Amino acid sequence: MFKYRQNLHTHTKFCDGSYTVKEIIEKAIELGFTSIGFSGHALTTFCRGYCLDEVSTLEYIKEVKAQKQNYKGKIDVILGTEYDYYSSGDLDEFDYVIGSVHYLETRDGFISIDTRTPKKLEDIINKYFDNQPIKLVEEYFRLLSDLPNKLKRVDVIGHFDLLLKSSEIKKIFDQESSEYRAFARKAIEKLVSKGCFFEVNTGAMARGVRSIPYPEPWALKTIREYGGKVIITSDCHKIDKLDYYFDGAVEYIKQNGFTEVYTFENGKFIANKI
Ligand SMILES: [Zn+2]
Ligand SMILES: [Zn+2]
């Protein structure tokens, strides 16, 4: 079976990860990776602390570039960013961009929908969406499908159905319903047409919140139907999770109809047979 040996979705101490750039690179080498990408959270000015700021963005870029030189010939170090719909800052320095929706804008300002606590989502739905979960679904997928317009550049769509993070703890959305699927399908159609890649992301599994990666099987099958392309990531914050469930993810992708998974090599996405 094809061994996936790259991770483009990693967070370091510069944002909300627990390890340094160097420690992650060393772990990647130990795992036999040929390349490793860094995707520091770009600044969201309304919510700081978890993300890079005006100063640490520059330090992060400098450090990843320095380590790229240091490790030349041993492993390819790639400089990326995870850019929220509402992030700000320049994208020119980065080799790739993961576009994600973690926040919604409400009458009370920005609120995070990236939560493992069902109660938080229920409160948001109550307060801002007339107690109708489908209205939050509509807004989430509206923002997600608008990423290619909003951002100067987006290569990969981050955790496609992040709204379902806590769905195994408590079911809030009817993700099997035709209404939910219509919004998700529209987003898939749009994002595929813009040439975006989708990540099969094992991050919530690594944190023990979900038993399957994002996206869920129906969405993944639908991405394939539209001709979408996928990569594998673990949204890594801790080095022992750098290749979390990668073999399982290859199987999962295969089971949902794909014959290829992509890796990013020398500035291009390359197909690998699975
Ligand atoms: Zn994210
Ligand atoms: Zn992330």
Coordinates of C-alpha atoms and ligand atoms in Angstrom, one line a residue:
M1 CA 0.0 0.0 0.0
F2 CA 1.1 3.6 -0.7
K3 CA 2.7 5.2 2.3
Y4 CA 1.8 8.8 2.7
R5 CA 4.9 10.6 3.9
Q6 CA 4.2 14.3 4.0
N7 CA 2.2 16.6 6.2
L8 CA 1.3 20.1 5.1
H9 CA -0.9 21.0 8.0
T10 CA 1.3 21.5 11.1
H11 CA 1.4 24.1 13.9
T12 CA 4.5 25.1 15.8
K13 CA 5.1 27.0 19.0
F14 CA 5.0 30.2 16.9
C15 CA 1.2 29.7 17.0
D16 CA -0.8 27.1 19.0
G17 CA 1.5 24.0 18.5
S18 CA 3.6 22.5 21.2
Y19 CA 6.9 22.0 19.3
T20 CA 9.5 24.0 17.5
V21 CA 10.0 23.9 13.7
K22 CA 13.2 22.0 14.3
E23 CA 11.6 19.4 16.5
I24 CA 8.9 18.7 13.9
I25 CA 11.4 18.4 11.1
E26 CA 13.5 15.9 13.2
K27 CA 10.3 13.9 13.8
A28 CA 9.4 14.0 10.1
I29 CA 12.9 12.6 9.2
E30 CA 12.5 9.9 11.8
L31 CA 9.2 8.9 10.1
G32 CA 10.8 8.7 6.7
F33 CA 9.1 11.8 5.3
T34 CA 10.7 13.4 2.3
S35 CA 9.1 16.7 2.9
I36 CA 7.4 18.6 5.7
G37 CA 5.1 21.7 5.4
F38 CA 4.4 24.3 8.1
S39 CA 1.0 26.0 8.2
G40 CA 1.1 28.6 11.0
H41 CA -2.2 30.2 11.8
A42 CA -2.4 33.6 10.0
L43 CA -3.3 36.5 12.2
T44 CA -7.0 37.1 13.1
T45 CA -6.9 40.6 14.6
F46 CA -10.1 40.0 16.6
C47 CA -8.8 36.9 18.3
R48 CA -5.1 36.6 19.2
G49 CA -3.1 34.1 21.2
Y50 CA -3.7 31.0 19.1
C51 CA -2.3 32.6 15.9
L52 CA 0.8 34.4 14.6
D53 CA 0.9 38.2 15.2
E54 CA 2.5 41.0 13.3
V55 CA 5.9 40.2 14.8
S56 CA 5.9 36.4 15.1
T57 CA 4.7 36.1 11.5
L58 CA 8.1 37.5 10.4
E59 CA 10.0 35.3 12.9
Y60 CA 8.1 32.2 11.8
I61 CA 8.8 32.9 8.1
K62 CA 12.5 33.5 8.9
E63 CA 12.8 30.3 11.0
V64 CA 11.2 28.0 8.5
K65 CA 13.3 29.5 5.7
A66 CA 16.5 29.1 7.8
Q67 CA 15.6 25.4 8.6
K68 CA 14.9 24.8 4.9
Q69 CA 18.5 25.7 4.2
N70 CA 19.8 23.7 7.2
Y71 CA 18.1 20.6 6.1
K72 CA 18.7 20.8 2.4
G73 CA 19.4 17.4 1.0
K74 CA 17.9 15.7 4.0
I75 CA 14.2 16.8 3.8
D76 CA 12.3 19.4 1.9
V77 CA 11.0 22.0 4.3
I78 CA 8.0 23.9 2.9
L79 CA 6.6 27.3 4.1
G80 CA 2.9 27.5 4.2
T81 CA 0.1 29.1 6.2
E82 CA -3.4 28.3 7.4
Y83 CA -5.4 31.3 6.6
D84 CA -8.8 31.9 8.0
Y85 CA -11.6 33.5 6.0
Y86 CA -11.2 36.5 8.3
S87 CA -7.4 36.5 8.6
S88 CA -5.3 39.4 7.4
G89 CA -1.7 39.7 6.2
D90 CA 0.3 39.1 3.1
L91 CA 0.4 35.7 1.3
D92 CA 3.3 36.3 -1.1
E93 CA 5.9 34.6 1.1
F94 CA 4.2 31.3 1.3
D95 CA 4.7 28.2 -0.9
Y96 CA 1.1 27.1 -0.3
V97 CA -2.1 28.3 1.5
I98 CA -4.6 26.3 3.5
G99 CA -7.9 28.2 3.6
S100 CA -10.2 27.5 6.5
V101 CA -13.3 28.8 8.1
H102 CA -13.1 28.9 11.9
Y103 CA -15.1 32.1 12.6
L104 CA -18.4 33.7 11.7
E105 CA -19.2 37.3 11.9
T106 CA -22.3 38.1 14.0
R107 CA -23.9 41.3 15.4
D108 CA -21.7 40.8 18.5
G109 CA -18.5 40.4 16.5
F110 CA -16.6 37.3 15.5
I111 CA -17.3 33.9 17.1
S112 CA -15.5 30.6 16.7
I113 CA -17.3 27.6 15.4
D114 CA -14.2 25.4 15.9
T115 CA -15.4 23.6 19.0
R116 CA -15.6 20.2 20.5
T117 CA -18.3 21.3 22.8
P118 CA -21.8 20.8 21.4
K119 CA -23.3 23.2 23.9
K120 CA -21.3 26.1 22.4
L121 CA -22.7 25.3 18.9
E122 CA -26.2 25.1 20.3
D123 CA -25.8 28.5 21.9
I124 CA -24.6 30.0 18.7
I125 CA -27.5 28.5 16.8
N126 CA -29.9 29.7 19.4
K127 CA -28.6 33.2 19.5
Y128 CA -27.7 33.9 15.9
F129 CA -29.6 31.4 13.7
D130 CA -33.2 31.4 15.0
N131 CA -32.5 28.1 16.6
Q132 CA -32.2 26.5 13.2
P133 CA -29.0 24.5 12.7
I134 CA -29.4 24.5 8.9
K135 CA -29.0 28.3 8.9
L136 CA -25.6 27.9 10.4
V137 CA -24.8 25.2 7.9
E138 CA -25.8 27.6 5.1
E139 CA -23.5 30.4 6.4
Y140 CA -20.6 28.1 7.0
F141 CA -20.6 26.6 3.5
R142 CA -21.3 30.1 2.0
L143 CA -18.0 31.3 3.6
L144 CA -16.1 28.2 2.7
S145 CA -17.1 28.3 -0.9
D146 CA -16.2 32.0 -1.0
L147 CA -12.6 31.4 0.2
P148 CA -11.1 31.5 -3.4
N149 CA -12.7 34.9 -3.9
K150 CA -11.9 36.4 -0.5
L151 CA -8.3 35.2 -0.3
K152 CA -5.7 36.2 -2.8
R153 CA -4.8 32.6 -3.0
V154 CA -6.0 29.3 -1.6
D155 CA -4.5 25.9 -2.5
V156 CA -6.1 23.6 0.0
I157 CA -9.5 23.7 1.8
G158 CA -9.0 23.0 5.5
H159 CA -11.2 20.5 7.4
F160 CA -14.1 20.7 4.9
D161 CA -16.8 19.8 7.4
L162 CA -15.4 21.3 10.6
L163 CA -19.0 22.0 11.8
L164 CA -19.2 18.2 12.5
K165 CA -16.3 18.3 14.9
S166 CA -18.5 17.4 17.9
S167 CA -21.1 15.4 16.0
E168 CA -20.1 12.1 17.5
I169 CA -20.5 13.6 21.0
K170 CA -23.9 15.0 20.2
K171 CA -25.7 15.2 16.9
I172 CA -26.7 18.8 16.2
F173 CA -26.8 18.9 12.4
D174 CA -28.8 16.6 10.1
Q175 CA -25.8 15.9 7.8
E176 CA -27.7 13.1 6.0
S177 CA -30.6 15.5 5.1
S178 CA -31.0 16.8 1.5
E179 CA -30.9 20.4 2.9
Y180 CA -27.5 19.9 4.5
R181 CA -26.2 18.0 1.5
A182 CA -27.4 20.7 -1.0
F183 CA -25.3 23.3 0.8
A184 CA -22.2 21.0 1.1
R185 CA -22.6 20.0 -2.5
K186 CA -22.7 23.5 -3.8
A187 CA -19.5 24.3 -1.9
I188 CA -17.8 21.3 -3.3
E189 CA -18.8 22.1 -6.8
K190 CA -17.6 25.7 -6.5
L191 CA -14.3 24.8 -4.8
V192 CA -13.4 22.0 -7.2
S193 CA -14.1 24.4 -10.1
K194 CA -11.6 26.8 -8.6
G195 CA -9.0 24.1 -8.5
C196 CA -8.8 23.8 -4.8
F197 CA -7.4 20.6 -3.2
F198 CA -9.2 19.1 -0.2
E199 CA -7.4 17.7 2.9
V200 CA -8.4 14.5 4.5
N201 CA -7.7 15.7 8.0
T202 CA -7.1 13.3 10.9
G203 CA -6.7 16.1 13.5
A204 CA -9.9 15.6 15.4
M205 CA -9.2 11.8 15.5
A206 CA -5.8 12.5 16.9
R207 CA -7.5 14.5 19.7
G208 CA -10.0 11.7 20.4
V209 CA -13.0 13.7 19.3
R210 CA -13.9 11.9 16.1
S211 CA -13.6 8.3 14.8
I212 CA -13.2 9.3 11.1
P213 CA -11.3 12.1 9.3
Y214 CA -12.8 15.2 7.8
P215 CA -14.6 15.1 5.4
E216 CA -17.2 12.5 6.3
P217 CA -17.8 9.8 3.7
W218 CA -20.6 11.3 1.8
A219 CA -18.8 14.6 1.3
L220 CA -15.6 12.8 0.3
K221 CA -17.4 10.7 -2.3
T222 CA -19.0 13.9 -3.6
I223 CA -15.7 15.6 -3.9
R224 CA -14.6 12.6 -6.0
E225 CA -17.7 12.7 -8.1
Y226 CA -16.9 16.4 -9.0
G227 CA -13.3 15.5 -9.8
G228 CA -11.8 16.9 -6.7
K229 CA -8.3 16.0 -5.5
V230 CA -7.2 15.2 -2.0
I231 CA -4.1 15.3 0.3
I232 CA -3.7 13.8 3.8
T233 CA -2.9 15.9 6.9
S234 CA -3.1 15.5 10.6
D235 CA -3.5 19.2 11.6
C236 CA -0.6 18.4 13.8
H237 CA 0.0 20.3 17.1
K238 CA 2.0 17.6 18.8
I239 CA 4.8 15.6 17.2
D240 CA 3.6 12.2 18.2
K241 CA 0.6 12.9 16.0
L242 CA 2.6 13.9 12.9
D243 CA 1.5 10.9 10.8
Y244 CA -1.6 10.0 12.9
Y245 CA -3.8 7.5 11.1
F246 CA -2.2 8.1 7.7
D247 CA -2.4 4.5 6.6
G248 CA -6.0 4.4 7.6
A249 CA -6.6 7.7 5.7
V250 CA -5.2 6.1 2.5
E251 CA -7.6 3.3 3.0
Y252 CA -10.5 5.7 3.7
I253 CA -9.8 7.6 0.6
K254 CA -9.6 4.4 -1.5
Q255 CA -12.9 3.2 0.0
N256 CA -14.6 6.4 -1.1
G257 CA -13.6 5.9 -4.7
F258 CA -10.3 7.6 -5.2
T259 CA -7.4 6.0 -7.0
E260 CA -4.9 8.8 -6.3
V261 CA -3.8 11.0 -3.4
Y262 CA -1.7 14.1 -3.9
T263 CA 1.5 15.4 -2.4
F264 CA 3.1 18.8 -2.8
E265 CA 6.6 18.5 -4.4
N266 CA 8.7 21.4 -5.7
G267 CA 5.8 23.8 -5.8
K268 CA 3.4 21.5 -7.5
F269 CA 0.8 19.0 -6.5
I270 CA 1.7 15.5 -7.7
A271 CA -0.6 12.5 -8.0
N272 CA 0.4 9.2 -6.2
K273 CA -1.5 6.0 -7.1
I274 CA -3.1 4.3 -4.1
Ligands
ZN1 ZN -8.0 24.9 11.2
ZN2 ZN -4.8 23.8 11.7

